[in-house]
Short mmCIF file of C-alpha atoms in Angstrom, two decimals:
data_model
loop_
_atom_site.label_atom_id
_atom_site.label_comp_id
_atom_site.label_asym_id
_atom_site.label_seq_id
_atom_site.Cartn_x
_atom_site.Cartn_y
_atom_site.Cartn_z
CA UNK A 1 -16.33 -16.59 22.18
CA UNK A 2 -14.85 -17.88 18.68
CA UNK A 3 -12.57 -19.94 19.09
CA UNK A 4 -9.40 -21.05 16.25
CA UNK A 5 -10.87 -21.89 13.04
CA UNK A 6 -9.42 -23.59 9.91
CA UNK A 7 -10.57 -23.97 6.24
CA UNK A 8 -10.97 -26.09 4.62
CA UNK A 9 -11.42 -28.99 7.16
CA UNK A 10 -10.57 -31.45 4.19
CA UNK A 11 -8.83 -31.05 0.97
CA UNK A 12 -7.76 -33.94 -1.12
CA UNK A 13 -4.87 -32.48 -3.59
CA UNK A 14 -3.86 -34.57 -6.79
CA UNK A 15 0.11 -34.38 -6.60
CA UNK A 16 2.15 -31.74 -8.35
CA UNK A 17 -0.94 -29.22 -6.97
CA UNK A 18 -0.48 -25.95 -4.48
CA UNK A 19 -2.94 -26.02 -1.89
CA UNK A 20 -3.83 -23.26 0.35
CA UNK A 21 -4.51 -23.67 3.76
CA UNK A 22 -6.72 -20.70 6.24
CA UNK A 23 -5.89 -19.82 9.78
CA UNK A 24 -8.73 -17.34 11.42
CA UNK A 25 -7.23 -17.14 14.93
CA UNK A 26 -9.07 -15.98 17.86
CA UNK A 27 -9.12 -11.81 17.94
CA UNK A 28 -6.63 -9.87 19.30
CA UNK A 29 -4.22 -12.63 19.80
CA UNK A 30 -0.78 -11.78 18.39
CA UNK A 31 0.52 -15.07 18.38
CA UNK A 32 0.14 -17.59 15.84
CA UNK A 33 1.77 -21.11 15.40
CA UNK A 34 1.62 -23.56 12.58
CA UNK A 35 2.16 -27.35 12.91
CA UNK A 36 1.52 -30.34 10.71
CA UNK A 37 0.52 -33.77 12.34
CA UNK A 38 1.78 -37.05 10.77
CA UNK A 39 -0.66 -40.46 11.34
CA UNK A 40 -0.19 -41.46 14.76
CA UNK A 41 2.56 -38.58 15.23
CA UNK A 42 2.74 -35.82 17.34
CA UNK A 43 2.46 -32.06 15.62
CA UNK A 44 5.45 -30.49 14.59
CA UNK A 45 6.32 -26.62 14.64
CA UNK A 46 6.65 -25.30 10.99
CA UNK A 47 6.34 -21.67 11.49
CA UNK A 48 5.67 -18.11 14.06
CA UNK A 49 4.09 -15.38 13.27
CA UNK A 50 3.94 -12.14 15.37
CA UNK A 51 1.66 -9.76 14.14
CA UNK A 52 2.50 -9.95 10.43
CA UNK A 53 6.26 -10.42 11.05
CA UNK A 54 7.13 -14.13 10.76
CA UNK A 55 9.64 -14.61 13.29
CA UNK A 56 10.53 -18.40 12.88
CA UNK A 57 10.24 -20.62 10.09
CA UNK A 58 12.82 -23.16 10.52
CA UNK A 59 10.51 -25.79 11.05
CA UNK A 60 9.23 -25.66 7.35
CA UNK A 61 10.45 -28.79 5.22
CA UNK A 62 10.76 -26.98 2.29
CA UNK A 63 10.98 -24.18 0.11
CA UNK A 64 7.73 -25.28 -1.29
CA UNK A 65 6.00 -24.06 2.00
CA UNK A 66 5.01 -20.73 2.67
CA UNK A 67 3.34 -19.05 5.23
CA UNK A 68 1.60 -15.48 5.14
CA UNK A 69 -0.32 -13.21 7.62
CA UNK A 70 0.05 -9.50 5.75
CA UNK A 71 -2.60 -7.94 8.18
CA UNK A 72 -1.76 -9.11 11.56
CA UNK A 73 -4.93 -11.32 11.59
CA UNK A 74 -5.87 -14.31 8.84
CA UNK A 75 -2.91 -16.48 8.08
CA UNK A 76 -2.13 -18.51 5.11
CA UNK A 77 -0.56 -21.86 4.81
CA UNK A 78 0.62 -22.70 0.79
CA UNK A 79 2.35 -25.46 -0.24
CA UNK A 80 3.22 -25.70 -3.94
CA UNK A 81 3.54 -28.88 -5.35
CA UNK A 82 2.37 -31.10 -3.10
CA UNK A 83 3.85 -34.64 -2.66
CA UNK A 84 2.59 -37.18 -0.87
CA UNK A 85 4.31 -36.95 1.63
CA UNK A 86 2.76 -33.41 2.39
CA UNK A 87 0.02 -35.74 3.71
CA UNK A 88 -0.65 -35.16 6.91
CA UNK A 89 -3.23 -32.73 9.39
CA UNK A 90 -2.09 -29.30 9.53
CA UNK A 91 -3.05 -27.53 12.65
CA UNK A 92 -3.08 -23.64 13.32
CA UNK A 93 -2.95 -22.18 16.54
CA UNK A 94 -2.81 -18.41 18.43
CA UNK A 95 -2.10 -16.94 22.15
CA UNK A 96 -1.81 -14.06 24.02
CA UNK A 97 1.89 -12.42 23.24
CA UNK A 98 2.46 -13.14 26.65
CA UNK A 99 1.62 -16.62 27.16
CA UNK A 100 2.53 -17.99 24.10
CA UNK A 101 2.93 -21.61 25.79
CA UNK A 102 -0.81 -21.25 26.45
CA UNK A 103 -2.04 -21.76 22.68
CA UNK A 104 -5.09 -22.26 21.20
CA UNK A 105 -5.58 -25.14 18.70
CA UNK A 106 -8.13 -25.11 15.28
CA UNK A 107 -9.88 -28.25 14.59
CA UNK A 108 -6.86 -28.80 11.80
CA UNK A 109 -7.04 -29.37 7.49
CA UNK A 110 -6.70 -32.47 6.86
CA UNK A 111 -4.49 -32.98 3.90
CA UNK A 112 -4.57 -35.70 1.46
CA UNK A 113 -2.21 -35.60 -1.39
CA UNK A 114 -3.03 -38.51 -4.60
CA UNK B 1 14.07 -27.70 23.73
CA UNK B 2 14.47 -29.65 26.28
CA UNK B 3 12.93 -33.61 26.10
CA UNK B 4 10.31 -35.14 28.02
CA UNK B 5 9.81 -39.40 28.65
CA UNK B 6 6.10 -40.44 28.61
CA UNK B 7 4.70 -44.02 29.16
CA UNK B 8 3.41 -44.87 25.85
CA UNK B 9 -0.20 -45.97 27.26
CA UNK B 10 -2.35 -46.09 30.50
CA UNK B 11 -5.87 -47.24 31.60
CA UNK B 12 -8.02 -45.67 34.48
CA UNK B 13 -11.45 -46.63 35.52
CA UNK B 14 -14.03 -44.18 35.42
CA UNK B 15 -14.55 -41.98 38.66
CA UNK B 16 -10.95 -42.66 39.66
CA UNK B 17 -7.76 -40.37 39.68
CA UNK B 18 -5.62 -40.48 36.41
CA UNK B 19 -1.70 -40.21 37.45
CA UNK B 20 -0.03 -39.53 34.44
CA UNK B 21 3.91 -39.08 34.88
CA UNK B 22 6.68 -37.56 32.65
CA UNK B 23 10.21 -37.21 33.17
CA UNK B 24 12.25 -33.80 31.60
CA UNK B 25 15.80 -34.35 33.79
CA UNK B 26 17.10 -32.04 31.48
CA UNK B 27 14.62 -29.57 31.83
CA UNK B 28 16.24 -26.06 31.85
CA UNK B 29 15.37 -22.91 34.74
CA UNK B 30 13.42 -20.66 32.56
CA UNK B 31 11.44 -23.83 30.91
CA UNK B 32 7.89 -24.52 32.04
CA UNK B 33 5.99 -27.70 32.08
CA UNK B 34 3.04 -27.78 29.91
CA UNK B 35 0.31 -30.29 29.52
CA UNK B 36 -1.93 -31.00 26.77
CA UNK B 37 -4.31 -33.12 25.53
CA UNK B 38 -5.76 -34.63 21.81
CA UNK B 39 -9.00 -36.24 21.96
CA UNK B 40 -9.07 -38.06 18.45
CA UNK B 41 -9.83 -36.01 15.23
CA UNK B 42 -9.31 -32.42 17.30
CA UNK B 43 -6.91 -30.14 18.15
CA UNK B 44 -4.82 -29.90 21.11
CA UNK B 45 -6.01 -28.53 24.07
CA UNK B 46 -4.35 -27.07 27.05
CA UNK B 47 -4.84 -28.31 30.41
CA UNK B 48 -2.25 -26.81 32.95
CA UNK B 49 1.13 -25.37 33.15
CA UNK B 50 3.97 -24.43 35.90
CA UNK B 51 7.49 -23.48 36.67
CA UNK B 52 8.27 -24.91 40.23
CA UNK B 53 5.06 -25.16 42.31
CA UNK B 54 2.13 -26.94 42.32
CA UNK B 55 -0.65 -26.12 40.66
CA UNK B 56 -4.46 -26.81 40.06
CA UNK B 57 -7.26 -25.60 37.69
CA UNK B 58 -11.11 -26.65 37.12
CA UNK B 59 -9.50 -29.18 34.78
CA UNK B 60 -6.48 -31.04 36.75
CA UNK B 61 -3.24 -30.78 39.09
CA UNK B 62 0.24 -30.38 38.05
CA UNK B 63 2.51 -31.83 40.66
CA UNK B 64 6.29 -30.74 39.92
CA UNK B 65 9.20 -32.48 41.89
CA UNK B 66 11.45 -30.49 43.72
CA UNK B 67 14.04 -30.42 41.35
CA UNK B 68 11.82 -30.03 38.52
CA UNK B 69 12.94 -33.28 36.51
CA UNK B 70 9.79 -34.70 36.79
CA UNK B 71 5.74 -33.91 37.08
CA UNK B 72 2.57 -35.81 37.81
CA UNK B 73 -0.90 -34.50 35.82
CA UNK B 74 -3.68 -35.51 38.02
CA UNK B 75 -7.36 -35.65 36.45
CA UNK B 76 -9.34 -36.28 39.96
CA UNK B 77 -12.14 -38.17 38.81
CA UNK B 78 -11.59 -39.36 35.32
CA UNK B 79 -14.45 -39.28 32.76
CA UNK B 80 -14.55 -41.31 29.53
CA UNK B 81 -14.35 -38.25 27.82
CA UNK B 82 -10.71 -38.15 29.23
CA UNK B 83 -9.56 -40.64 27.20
CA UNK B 84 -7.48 -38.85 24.53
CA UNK B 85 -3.28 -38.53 24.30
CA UNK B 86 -1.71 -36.65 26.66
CA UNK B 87 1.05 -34.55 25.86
CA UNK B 88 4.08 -33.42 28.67
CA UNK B 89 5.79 -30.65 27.16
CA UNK B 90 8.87 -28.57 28.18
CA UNK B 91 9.12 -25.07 26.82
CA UNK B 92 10.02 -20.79 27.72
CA UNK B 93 6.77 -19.28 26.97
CA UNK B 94 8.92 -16.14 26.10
CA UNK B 95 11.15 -17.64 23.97
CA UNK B 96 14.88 -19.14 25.42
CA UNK B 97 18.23 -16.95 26.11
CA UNK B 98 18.72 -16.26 22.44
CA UNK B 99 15.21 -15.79 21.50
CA UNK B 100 15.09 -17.91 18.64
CA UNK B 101 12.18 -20.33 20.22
CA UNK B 102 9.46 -17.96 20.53
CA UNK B 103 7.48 -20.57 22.66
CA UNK B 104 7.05 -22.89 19.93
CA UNK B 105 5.98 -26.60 21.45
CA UNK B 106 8.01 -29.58 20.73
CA UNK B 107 5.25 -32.51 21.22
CA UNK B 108 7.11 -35.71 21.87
CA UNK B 109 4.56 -39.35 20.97
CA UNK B 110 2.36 -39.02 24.48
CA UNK B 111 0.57 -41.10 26.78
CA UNK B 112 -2.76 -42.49 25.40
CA UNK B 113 -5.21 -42.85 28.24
CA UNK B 114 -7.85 -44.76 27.77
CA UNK B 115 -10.75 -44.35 30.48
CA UNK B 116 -12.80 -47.60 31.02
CA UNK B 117 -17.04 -47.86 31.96
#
């Protein structure tokens, strides 16, 4: 079946820009993590989502990041403007409800801010 | 969350067994040990998890000391499409005592193993 997908795969953002970033996760999976990857970092948590509720967003560096999923399904990503050090790969991923430590990782949006 | 140690890089010949250790000696009783893997320009990928036993899939083995502070991932006959970061991570899939972690995964730097012809 499908499996996590992300779009866009690249997007180069002058600085000072919002950028939005799309989650499709695989169906019927409640679960859904964000995490942005530094160069030659690991990923870092930014943000749960349950359904539509967003449980945890203490990971999120800012108040210029937000993070949407209204329908339970598609999930959104903004950042408003970006800096360069925004710059990084931002990688989605979605489980079961009950094995949330068993997630499932999109190919990632690669973020460039100028 | 608790913290896991990872050599920073190994090698392995192809065909043989890939031993990768971690330590988590502060690993706590409802945390499980997860493994992952990068291959460059993807996302993670799961390989294997546990609590206390041992444990095998079509992918690898998770060895888990007796008192849990450390674990071996075994690939049995590495590939050079192994060769990626590996990632030892400690986490409650159902969130910890206060349930404030929701079985988010703290990924510390890794081990990169590189498989050789």
């Amino acid at each position: 079946g499908a499996g996590v997908s992300q779009s866009p795969r690249y997007k180069v953002a002058k600085r000072g820009q919002d950028v939005a970033l799309r989650c499709d996760p695989i169906s019927g999976h409640v679960s859904l993590f964000w995490y942005q990857q530094a160069l030659g970092q690991g990923p870092e948590f930014l943000t749960y989502f349950q359904n539509e509720a967003q449980l945890d967003k203490s990971g999120l560096p800012s108040d210029r990041f937000f993070a949407e999923r209204p329908e339970g399904s598609v999930s959104t990503l903004k950042i408003q403007r970006t800096q360069q050090e925004d710059s990084a790969v931002y990688l989605c991923a979605s489980s079961l409800e009950e094995r949330r430590g068993e997630q499932f990782f999109g190919p990632g949006t690669r973020l460039t801010v100028l | 969350d608790a913290k896991t140690t990872q050599p920073t890089s190994m090698d392995c010949a192809e065909g043989r067994a890939a031993n990768l250790p971690c330590n988590h000696s502060t690993i706590s009783g409802n945390e499980y040990v997860y493994w992952y893997r990068q291959i460059h320009s993807q996302g993670p990928q799961y390989i294997i998890h546990g609590l206390k036993n041992n444990e095998t899939n079509e992918m690898a083995s998770l060895i888990i000391t007796e008192d849990r502070k450390s674990s071996t991932l075994i690939l049995p006959h590495a590939t050079l499409r192994d060769t990626a970061v590996y990632y030892c991570i400690v986490s409650s899939p159902r969130g910890n005592a206060g349930g404030t972690s929701y079985g988010k995964l703290t990924f510390g730097q890794g081990t990169i193993l590189t498989v050789h012809p």
